[in-house]
Coordinates of C-alpha atoms in Angstrom, one line a residue:
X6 CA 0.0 0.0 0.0
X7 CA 1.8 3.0 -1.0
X8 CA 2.6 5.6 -1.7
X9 CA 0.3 6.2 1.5
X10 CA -0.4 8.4 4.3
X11 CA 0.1 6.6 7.4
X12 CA -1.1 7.0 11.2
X13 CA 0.2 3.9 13.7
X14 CA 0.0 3.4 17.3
X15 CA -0.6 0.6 20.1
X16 CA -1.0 0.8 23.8
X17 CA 1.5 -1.4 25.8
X18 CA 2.1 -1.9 29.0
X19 CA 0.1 1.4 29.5
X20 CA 2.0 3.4 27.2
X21 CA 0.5 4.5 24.0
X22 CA 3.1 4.8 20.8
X23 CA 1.4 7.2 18.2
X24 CA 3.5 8.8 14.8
X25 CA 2.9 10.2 11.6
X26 CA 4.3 7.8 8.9
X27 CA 4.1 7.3 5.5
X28 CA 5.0 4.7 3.1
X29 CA 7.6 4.5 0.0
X30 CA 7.4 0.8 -1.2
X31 CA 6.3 -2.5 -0.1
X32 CA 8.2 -2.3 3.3
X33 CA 8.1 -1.2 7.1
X34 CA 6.5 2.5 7.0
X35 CA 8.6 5.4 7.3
X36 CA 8.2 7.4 10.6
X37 CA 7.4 11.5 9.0
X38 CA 10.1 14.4 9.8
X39 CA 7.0 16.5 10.7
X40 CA 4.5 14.8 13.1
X41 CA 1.2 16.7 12.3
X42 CA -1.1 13.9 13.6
X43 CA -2.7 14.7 17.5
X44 CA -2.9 12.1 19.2
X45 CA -6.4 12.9 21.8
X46 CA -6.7 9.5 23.2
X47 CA -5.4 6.1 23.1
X48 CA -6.4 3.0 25.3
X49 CA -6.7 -0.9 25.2
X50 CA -9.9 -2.0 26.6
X51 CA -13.2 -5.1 26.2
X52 CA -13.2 -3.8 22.6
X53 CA -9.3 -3.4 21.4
X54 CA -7.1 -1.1 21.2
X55 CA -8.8 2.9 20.5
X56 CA -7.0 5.6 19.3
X57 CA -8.3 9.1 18.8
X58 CA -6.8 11.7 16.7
X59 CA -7.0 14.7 14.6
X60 CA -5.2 16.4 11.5
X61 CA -5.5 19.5 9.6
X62 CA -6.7 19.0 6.4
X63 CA -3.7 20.4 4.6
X64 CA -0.7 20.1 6.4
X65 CA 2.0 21.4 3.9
X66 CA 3.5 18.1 4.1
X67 CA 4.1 16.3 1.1
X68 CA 4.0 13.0 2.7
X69 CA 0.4 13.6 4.1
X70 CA -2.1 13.5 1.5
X71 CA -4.3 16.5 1.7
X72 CA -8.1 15.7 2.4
X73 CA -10.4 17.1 0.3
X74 CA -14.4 16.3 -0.8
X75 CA -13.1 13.3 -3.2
X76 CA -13.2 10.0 -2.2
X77 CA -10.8 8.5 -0.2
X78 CA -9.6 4.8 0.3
X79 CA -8.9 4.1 3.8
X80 CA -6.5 0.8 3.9
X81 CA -6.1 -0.8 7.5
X82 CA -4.2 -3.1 9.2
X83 CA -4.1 -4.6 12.6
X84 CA -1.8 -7.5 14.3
X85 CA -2.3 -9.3 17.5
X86 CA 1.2 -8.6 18.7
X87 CA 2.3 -5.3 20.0
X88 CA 5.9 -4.0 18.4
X89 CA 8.5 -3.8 20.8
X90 CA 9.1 -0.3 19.6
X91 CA 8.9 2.0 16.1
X92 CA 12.1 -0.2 14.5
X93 CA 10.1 -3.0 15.4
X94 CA 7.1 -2.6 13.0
X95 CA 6.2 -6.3 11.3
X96 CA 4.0 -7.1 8.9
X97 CA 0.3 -7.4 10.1
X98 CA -0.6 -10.9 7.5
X99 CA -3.3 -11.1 4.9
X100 CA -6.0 -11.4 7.7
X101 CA -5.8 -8.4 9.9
X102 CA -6.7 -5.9 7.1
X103 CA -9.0 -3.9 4.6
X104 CA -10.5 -1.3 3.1
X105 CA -13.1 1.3 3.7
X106 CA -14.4 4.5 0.9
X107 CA -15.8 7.1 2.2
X108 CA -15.9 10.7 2.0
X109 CA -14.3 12.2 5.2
X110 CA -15.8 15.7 4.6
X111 CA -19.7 14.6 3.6
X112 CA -20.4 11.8 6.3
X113 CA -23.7 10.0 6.3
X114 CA -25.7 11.1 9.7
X115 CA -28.5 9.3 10.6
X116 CA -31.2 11.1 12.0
X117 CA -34.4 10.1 14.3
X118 CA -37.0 8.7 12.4
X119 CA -39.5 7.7 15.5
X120 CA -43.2 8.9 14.8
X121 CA -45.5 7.9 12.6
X122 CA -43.4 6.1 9.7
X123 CA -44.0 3.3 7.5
X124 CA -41.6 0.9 5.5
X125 CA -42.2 -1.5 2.7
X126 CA -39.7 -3.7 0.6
X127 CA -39.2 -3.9 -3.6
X128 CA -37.5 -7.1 -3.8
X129 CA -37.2 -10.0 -6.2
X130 CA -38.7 -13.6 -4.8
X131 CA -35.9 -15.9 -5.4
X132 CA -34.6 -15.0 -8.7
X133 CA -32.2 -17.4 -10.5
X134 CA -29.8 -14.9 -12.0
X135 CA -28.7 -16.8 -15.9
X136 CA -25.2 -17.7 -16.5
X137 CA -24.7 -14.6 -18.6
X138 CA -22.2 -11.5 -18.8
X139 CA -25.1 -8.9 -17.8
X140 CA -28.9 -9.4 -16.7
X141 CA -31.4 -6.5 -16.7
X142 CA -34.3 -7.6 -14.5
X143 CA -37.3 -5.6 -14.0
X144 CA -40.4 -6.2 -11.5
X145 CA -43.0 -3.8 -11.4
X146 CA -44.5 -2.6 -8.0
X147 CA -47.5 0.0 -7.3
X148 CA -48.2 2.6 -4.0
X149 CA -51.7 3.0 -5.1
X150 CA -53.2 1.4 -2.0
X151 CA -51.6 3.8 0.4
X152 CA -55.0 5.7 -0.6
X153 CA -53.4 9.7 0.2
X154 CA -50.7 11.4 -0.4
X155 CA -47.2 10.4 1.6
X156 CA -43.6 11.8 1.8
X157 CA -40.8 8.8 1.1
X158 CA -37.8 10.8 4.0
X159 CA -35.5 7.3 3.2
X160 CA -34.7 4.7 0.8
X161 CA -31.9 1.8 1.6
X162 CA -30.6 -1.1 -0.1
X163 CA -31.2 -4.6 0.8
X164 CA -28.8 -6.8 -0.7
X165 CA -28.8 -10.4 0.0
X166 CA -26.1 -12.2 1.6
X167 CA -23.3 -13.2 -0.6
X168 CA -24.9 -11.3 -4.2
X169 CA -22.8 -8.2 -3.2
X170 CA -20.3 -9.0 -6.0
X171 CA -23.0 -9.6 -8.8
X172 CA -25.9 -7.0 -8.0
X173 CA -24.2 -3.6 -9.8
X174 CA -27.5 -1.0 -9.3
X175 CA -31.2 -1.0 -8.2
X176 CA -32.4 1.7 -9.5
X177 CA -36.2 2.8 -9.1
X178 CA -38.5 4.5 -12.0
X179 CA -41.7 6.2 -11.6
X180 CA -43.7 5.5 -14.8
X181 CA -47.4 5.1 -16.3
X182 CA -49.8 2.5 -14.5
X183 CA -49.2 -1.1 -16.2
X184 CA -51.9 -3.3 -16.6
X185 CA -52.1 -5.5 -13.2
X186 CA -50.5 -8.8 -14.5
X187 CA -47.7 -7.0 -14.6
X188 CA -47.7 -5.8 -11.1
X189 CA -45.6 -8.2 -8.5
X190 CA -44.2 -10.0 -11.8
X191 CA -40.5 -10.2 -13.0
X192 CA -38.9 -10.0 -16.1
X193 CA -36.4 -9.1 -18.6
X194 CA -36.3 -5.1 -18.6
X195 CA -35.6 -4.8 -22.4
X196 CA -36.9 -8.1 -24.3
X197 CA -40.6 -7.3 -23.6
X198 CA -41.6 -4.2 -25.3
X199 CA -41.0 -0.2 -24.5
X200 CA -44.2 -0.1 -22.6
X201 CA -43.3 -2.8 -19.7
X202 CA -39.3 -1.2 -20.3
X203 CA -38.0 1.3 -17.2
X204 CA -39.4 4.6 -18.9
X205 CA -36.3 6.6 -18.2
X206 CA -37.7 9.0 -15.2
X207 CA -35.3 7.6 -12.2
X208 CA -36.7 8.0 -8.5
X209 CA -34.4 6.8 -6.3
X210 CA -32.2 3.6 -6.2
X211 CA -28.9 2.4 -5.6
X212 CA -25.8 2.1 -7.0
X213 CA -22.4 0.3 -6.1
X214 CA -21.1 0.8 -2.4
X215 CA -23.7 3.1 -1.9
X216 CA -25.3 3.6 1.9
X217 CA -28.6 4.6 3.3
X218 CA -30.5 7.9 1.3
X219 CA -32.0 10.2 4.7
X220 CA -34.0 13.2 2.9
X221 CA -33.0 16.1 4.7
X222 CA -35.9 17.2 7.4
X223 CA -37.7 19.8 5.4
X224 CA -38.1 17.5 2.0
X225 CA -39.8 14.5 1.3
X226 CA -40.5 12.4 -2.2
X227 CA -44.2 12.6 -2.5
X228 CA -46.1 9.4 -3.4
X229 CA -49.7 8.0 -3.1
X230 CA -51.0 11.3 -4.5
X231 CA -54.7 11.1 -5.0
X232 CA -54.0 11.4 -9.2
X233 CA -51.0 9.1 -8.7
X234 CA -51.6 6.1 -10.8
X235 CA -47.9 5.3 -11.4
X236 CA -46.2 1.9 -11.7
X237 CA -42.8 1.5 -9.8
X238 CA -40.3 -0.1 -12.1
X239 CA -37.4 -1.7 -10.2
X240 CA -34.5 -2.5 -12.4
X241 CA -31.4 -5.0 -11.0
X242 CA -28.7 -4.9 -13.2
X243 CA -26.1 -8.5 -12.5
X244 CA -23.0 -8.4 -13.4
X245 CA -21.8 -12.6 -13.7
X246 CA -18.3 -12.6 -15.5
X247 CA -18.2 -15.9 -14.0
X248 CA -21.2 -17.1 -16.1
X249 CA -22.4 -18.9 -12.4
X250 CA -25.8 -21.0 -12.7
X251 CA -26.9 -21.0 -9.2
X252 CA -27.1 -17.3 -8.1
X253 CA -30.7 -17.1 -6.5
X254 CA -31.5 -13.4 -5.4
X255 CA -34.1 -11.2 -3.2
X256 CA -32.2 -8.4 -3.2
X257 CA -34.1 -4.9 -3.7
X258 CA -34.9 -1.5 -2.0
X259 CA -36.6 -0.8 1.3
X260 CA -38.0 2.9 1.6
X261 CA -39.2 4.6 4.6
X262 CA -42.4 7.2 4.0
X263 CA -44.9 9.1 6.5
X264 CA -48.5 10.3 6.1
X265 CA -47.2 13.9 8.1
X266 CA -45.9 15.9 5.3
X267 CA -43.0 17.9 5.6
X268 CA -42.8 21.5 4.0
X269 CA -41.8 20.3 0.5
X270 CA -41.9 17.8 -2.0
X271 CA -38.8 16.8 -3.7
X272 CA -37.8 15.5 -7.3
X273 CA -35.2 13.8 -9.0
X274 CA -33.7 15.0 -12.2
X275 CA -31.3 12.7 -14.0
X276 CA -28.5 14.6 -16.5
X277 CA -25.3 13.7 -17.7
X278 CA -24.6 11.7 -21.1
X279 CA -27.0 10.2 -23.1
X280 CA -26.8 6.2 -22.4
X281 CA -26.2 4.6 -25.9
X282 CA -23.5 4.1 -28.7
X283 CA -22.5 7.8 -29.3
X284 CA -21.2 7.7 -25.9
X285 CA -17.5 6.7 -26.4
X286 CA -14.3 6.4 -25.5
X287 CA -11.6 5.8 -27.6
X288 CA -9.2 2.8 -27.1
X289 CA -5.5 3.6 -26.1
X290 CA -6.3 6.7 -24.5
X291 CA -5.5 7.4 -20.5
X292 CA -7.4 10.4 -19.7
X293 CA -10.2 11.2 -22.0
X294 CA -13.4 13.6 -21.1
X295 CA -17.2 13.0 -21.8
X296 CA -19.6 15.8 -21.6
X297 CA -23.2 15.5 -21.2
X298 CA -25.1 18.7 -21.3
X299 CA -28.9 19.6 -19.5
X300 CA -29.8 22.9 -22.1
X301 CA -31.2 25.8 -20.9
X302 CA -34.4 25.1 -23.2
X303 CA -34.6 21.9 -21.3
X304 CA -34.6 23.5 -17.5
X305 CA -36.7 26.3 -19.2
X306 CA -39.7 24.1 -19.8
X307 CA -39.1 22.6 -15.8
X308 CA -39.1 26.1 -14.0
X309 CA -40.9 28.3 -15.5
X310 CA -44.0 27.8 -13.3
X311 CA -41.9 27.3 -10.2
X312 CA -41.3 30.3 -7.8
X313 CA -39.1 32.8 -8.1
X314 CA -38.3 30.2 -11.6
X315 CA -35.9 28.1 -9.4
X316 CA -35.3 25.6 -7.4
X317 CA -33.1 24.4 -4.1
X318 CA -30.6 21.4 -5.2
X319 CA -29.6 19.4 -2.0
X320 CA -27.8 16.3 -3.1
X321 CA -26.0 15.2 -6.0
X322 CA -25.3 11.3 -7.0
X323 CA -23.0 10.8 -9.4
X324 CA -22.6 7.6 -11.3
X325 CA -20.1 5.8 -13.9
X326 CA -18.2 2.6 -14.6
X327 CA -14.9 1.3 -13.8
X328 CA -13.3 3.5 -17.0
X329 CA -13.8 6.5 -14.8
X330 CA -11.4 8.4 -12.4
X331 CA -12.7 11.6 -12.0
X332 CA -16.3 12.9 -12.6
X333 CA -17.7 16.7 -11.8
X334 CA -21.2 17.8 -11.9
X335 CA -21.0 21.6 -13.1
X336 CA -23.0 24.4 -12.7
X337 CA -23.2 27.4 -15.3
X338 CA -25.1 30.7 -14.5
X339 CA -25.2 32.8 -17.3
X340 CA -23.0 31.6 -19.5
X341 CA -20.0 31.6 -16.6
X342 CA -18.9 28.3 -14.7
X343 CA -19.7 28.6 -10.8
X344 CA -18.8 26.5 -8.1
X345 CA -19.8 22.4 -9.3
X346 CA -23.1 20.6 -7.2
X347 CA -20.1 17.8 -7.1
X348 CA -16.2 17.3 -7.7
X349 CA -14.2 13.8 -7.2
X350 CA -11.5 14.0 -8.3
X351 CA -10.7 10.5 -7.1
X352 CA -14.1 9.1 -8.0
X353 CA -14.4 4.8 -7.7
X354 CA -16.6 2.4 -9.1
X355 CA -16.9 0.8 -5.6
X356 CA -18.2 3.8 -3.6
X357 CA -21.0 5.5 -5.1
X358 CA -22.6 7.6 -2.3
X359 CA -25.1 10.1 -2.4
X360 CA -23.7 13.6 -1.9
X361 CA -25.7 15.9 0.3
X362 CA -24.7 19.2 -0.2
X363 CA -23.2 21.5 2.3
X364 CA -25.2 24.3 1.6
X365 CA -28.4 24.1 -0.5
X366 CA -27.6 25.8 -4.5
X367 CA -30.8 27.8 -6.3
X368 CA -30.8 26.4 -9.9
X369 CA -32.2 28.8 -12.0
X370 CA -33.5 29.9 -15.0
X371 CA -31.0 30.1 -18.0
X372 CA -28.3 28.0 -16.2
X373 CA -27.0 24.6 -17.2
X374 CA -26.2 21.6 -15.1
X375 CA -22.7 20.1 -16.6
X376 CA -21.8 16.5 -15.8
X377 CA -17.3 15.6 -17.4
X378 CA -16.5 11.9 -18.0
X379 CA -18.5 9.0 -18.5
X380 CA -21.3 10.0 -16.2
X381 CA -24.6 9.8 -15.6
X382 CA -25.0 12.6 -12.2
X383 CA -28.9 12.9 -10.3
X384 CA -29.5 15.7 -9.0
X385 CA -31.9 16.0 -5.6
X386 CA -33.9 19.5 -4.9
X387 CA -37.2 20.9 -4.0
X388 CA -40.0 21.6 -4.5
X389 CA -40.4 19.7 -7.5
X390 CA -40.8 20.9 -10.9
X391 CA -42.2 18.7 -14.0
X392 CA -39.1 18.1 -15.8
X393 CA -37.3 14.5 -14.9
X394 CA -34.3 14.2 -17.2
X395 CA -31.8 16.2 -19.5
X396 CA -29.7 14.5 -21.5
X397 CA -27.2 14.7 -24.3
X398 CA -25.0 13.1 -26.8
X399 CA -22.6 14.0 -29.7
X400 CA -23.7 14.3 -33.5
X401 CA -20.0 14.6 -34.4
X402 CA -20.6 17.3 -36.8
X403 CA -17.2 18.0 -36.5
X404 CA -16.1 15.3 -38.2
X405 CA -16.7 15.2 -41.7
X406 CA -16.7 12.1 -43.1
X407 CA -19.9 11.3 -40.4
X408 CA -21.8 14.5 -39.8
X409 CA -24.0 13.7 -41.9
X410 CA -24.6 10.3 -41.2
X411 CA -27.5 8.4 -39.0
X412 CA -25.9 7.6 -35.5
X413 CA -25.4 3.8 -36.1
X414 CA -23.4 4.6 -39.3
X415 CA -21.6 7.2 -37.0
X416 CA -21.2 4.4 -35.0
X417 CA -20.0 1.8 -37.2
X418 CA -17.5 4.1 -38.9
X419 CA -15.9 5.0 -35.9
X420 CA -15.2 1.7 -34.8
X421 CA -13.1 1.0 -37.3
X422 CA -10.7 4.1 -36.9
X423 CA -7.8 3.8 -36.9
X424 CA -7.4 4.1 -33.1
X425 CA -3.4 3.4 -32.6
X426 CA -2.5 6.0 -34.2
X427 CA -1.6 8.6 -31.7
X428 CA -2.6 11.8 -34.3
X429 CA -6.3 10.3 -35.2
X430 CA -7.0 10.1 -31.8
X431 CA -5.8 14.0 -30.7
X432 CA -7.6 14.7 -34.1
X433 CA -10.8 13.0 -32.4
X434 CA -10.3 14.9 -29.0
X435 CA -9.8 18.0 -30.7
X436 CA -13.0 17.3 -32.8
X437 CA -14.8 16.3 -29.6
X438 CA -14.2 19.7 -27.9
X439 CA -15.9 21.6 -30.8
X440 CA -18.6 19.2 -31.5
X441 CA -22.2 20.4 -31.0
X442 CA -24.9 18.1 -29.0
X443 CA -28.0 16.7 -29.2
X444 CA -30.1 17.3 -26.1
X445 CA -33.5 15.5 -24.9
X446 CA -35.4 16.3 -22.0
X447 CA -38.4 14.5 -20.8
X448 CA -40.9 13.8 -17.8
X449 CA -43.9 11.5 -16.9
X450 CA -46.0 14.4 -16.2
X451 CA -48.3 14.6 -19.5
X452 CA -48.2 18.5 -19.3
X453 CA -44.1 18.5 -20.0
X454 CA -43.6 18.5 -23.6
X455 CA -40.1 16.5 -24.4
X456 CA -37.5 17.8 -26.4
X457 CA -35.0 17.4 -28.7
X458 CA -32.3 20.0 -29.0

């Protein structure tokens, strides 16, 4: 583990040792010139050893790595045997050890949720997942019997036991009422037509390494409205490299609602890069940026009935694959970049945590919400306006042998580039950068007219 930032101590005999190290190779850490760890505490009691301990966030030190909103691996290590002293430090095995994400800056509180609450599961019943790559299974749910309106103040994931390396997201969509054979029935997502299919207006889920959703106490997801005849889509993706025959799964989503209303009702609007073929990323290349625009004409259409023409973002989820490194949810207010709704700069697959904001952001009219890399970013806010996604994607009309192809052609012809060549691909790059998009925008509320842009 290295090149790390490293904290160590023990209590022996009564004593506690405590230093700043770091690490240089795959050896004994190095004790730091500077010691800019505090030690507050340290004890061995029923439970182990405790230390407590502070740090600035930026010590000046290049051998401590300066904490910031990104996400940060913590790597740990523990031994049953005490070190004699610091030139005594010995290896701690391949048991006592591990590793936590988590943003230090953003952590998850939980608060009290005693009162008059309700939960109910969206699960699967005993699902055999098929010996195949990647499984898109839907099953359709309805709220229709909770008879008045509700707020949802939580959403979790319940993963079974021993699926948590082959269920990849759960992600929930609000959509028109199906028929009722459909409701409590499972089944292939995409293989049984666009009206059974996940209709693209996300409303709450879970994605990879992510932790329990709390709405913050003056919000709440509306549902069991008196005109709400929606049908609740839940959509597992499985992820089986191993092509394994007997995965049986109930995983799902539990969520938390309350008949006592809280002061707003919140929405969910999904932005970022249009999910499909356009959306590439050429081979031999190390750091390569997507863009995925949400046009003004789009938020337009979603605020111009709401007061003041704005809204209060609150949280930000950002989501991608294991390609990405870094991913940034921008803000522009006329026409100038100001600061982003989320920055990781150290983004990973395995930790993709809902980001409540520090301090709630207005989005308003004429702006643009910006999402870099290969990204999908859902943004939470209040009160809710009728607009649930804007999305975009390239039509390469920078590139003239394409522009003025259909997209698959686009496709196919750029599949066959010639992507070794180190000039084609900075020729792509630079083509990328000028390119102009094609933006949609859409929402289940019949009122919202959709666009293309």
């Amino acid at each position: 583990m290295f090149p790390s930032d490293v904290v160590m101590g023990w209590v022996k005999n009564g004593n506690v040792h405590f230093a700043d190290y770091h690490t240089t190779e795959h050896s004994a850490p190095v004790k730091d010139r500077t010691q800019d760890y505090t030690l507050l505490n340290g004890e061995e009691n029923d439970f182990g050893t405790v230390l407590k301990f502070v740090r600035k966030l930026d010590t000046c030190d290049e051998n401590d790595y300066k904490i910031s909103d990104d996400t940060i691996r913590i790597i740990f290590a523990h031994s049953e045997d005490d070190p004699n002293d610091e030139n005594d430090l010995r290896w701690h095995g391949t048991e006592g050890r591990g590793v936590k994400f988590m943003y230090l800056l953003n952590a998850v509180t939980k608060p009290d949720l005693s009162g008059n609450i309700i939960t109910r599961d969206m699960t699967q019943t005993n699902y055999h997942v098929p010996p195949q790559v990647t499984t898109y299974r839907c099953k359709a749910f309805t709220l229709s019997d909770l008879g008045k309106k509700h707020h949802m103040i939580k959403f979790e994931s319940h993963i079974q036991r021993g699926m948590e390396p082959y269920v990849h997201h759960i992600l929930v969509y609000k959509c028109p009422p199906l028929s009722k054979e459909w409701i409590n029935k499972d089944y292939f997502c995409y293989l049984n037509g666009r009206e059974v299919a996940p209709c693209g207006s996300v409303f709450f889920g879970w994605e990879y390494g992510g932790q329990d959703f709390y709405f913050p106490d003056n919000v709440g997801m509306p549902i069991g409205e008196p005109d709400d005849d929606a049908t609740y889509i839940m959509e597992v993706h499985y992820n089986n490299p191993e092509l394994r025959s007997d995965l049986v799964d109930n995983s799902g989503m539990r969520i938390t609602f309350t008949p006592d209303l809280r002061k707003y009702d919140a929405g969910l609007l999904t932005t970022g890069v249009q999910i499909g073929p356009t959306h590439m990323i050429p081979p031999h290349e190390t750091d390569f940026v997507n863009t995925g625009f949400c046009q003004a004409e789009c938020l337009e259409q979603g605020l111009k009935d709401m007061p003041g023409q704005q809204v209060k973002v609150f949280a930000a989820w950002q989501h991608s694959h294991l390609l990405a490194y870094a991913m940034t949810t921008k803000h522009l207010r006329n026409g100038k970049e100001i600061e982003p709704f989320a920055d990781d700069q150290a983004y990973d697959f395995n930790y993709q945590q809902i980001r409540l904001l520090r301090k709630e952001v207005p989005l308003k009219m004429g702006g643009e919400a910006t999402t870099d890399e290969m990204c999908i970013s859902f943004i939470f806010y209040y009160p809710r306006m009728p607009l649930d996604g804007c999305l975009a994607d390239p039509i390469f009309d920078t590139i003239p042998e394409i522009k003025d192809m259909k997209p698959p052609e686009q496709v196919k012809f750029l599949q066959g580039y010639n992507w070794k060549d180190r000039h084609a691909r900075l020729l792509f790059r630079n083509n990328m950068e000028k390119t102009k998009y094609r933006s949609s925008c859409y929402a289940r509320n019949p009122s919202f007219v959709s666009l293309v842009i």
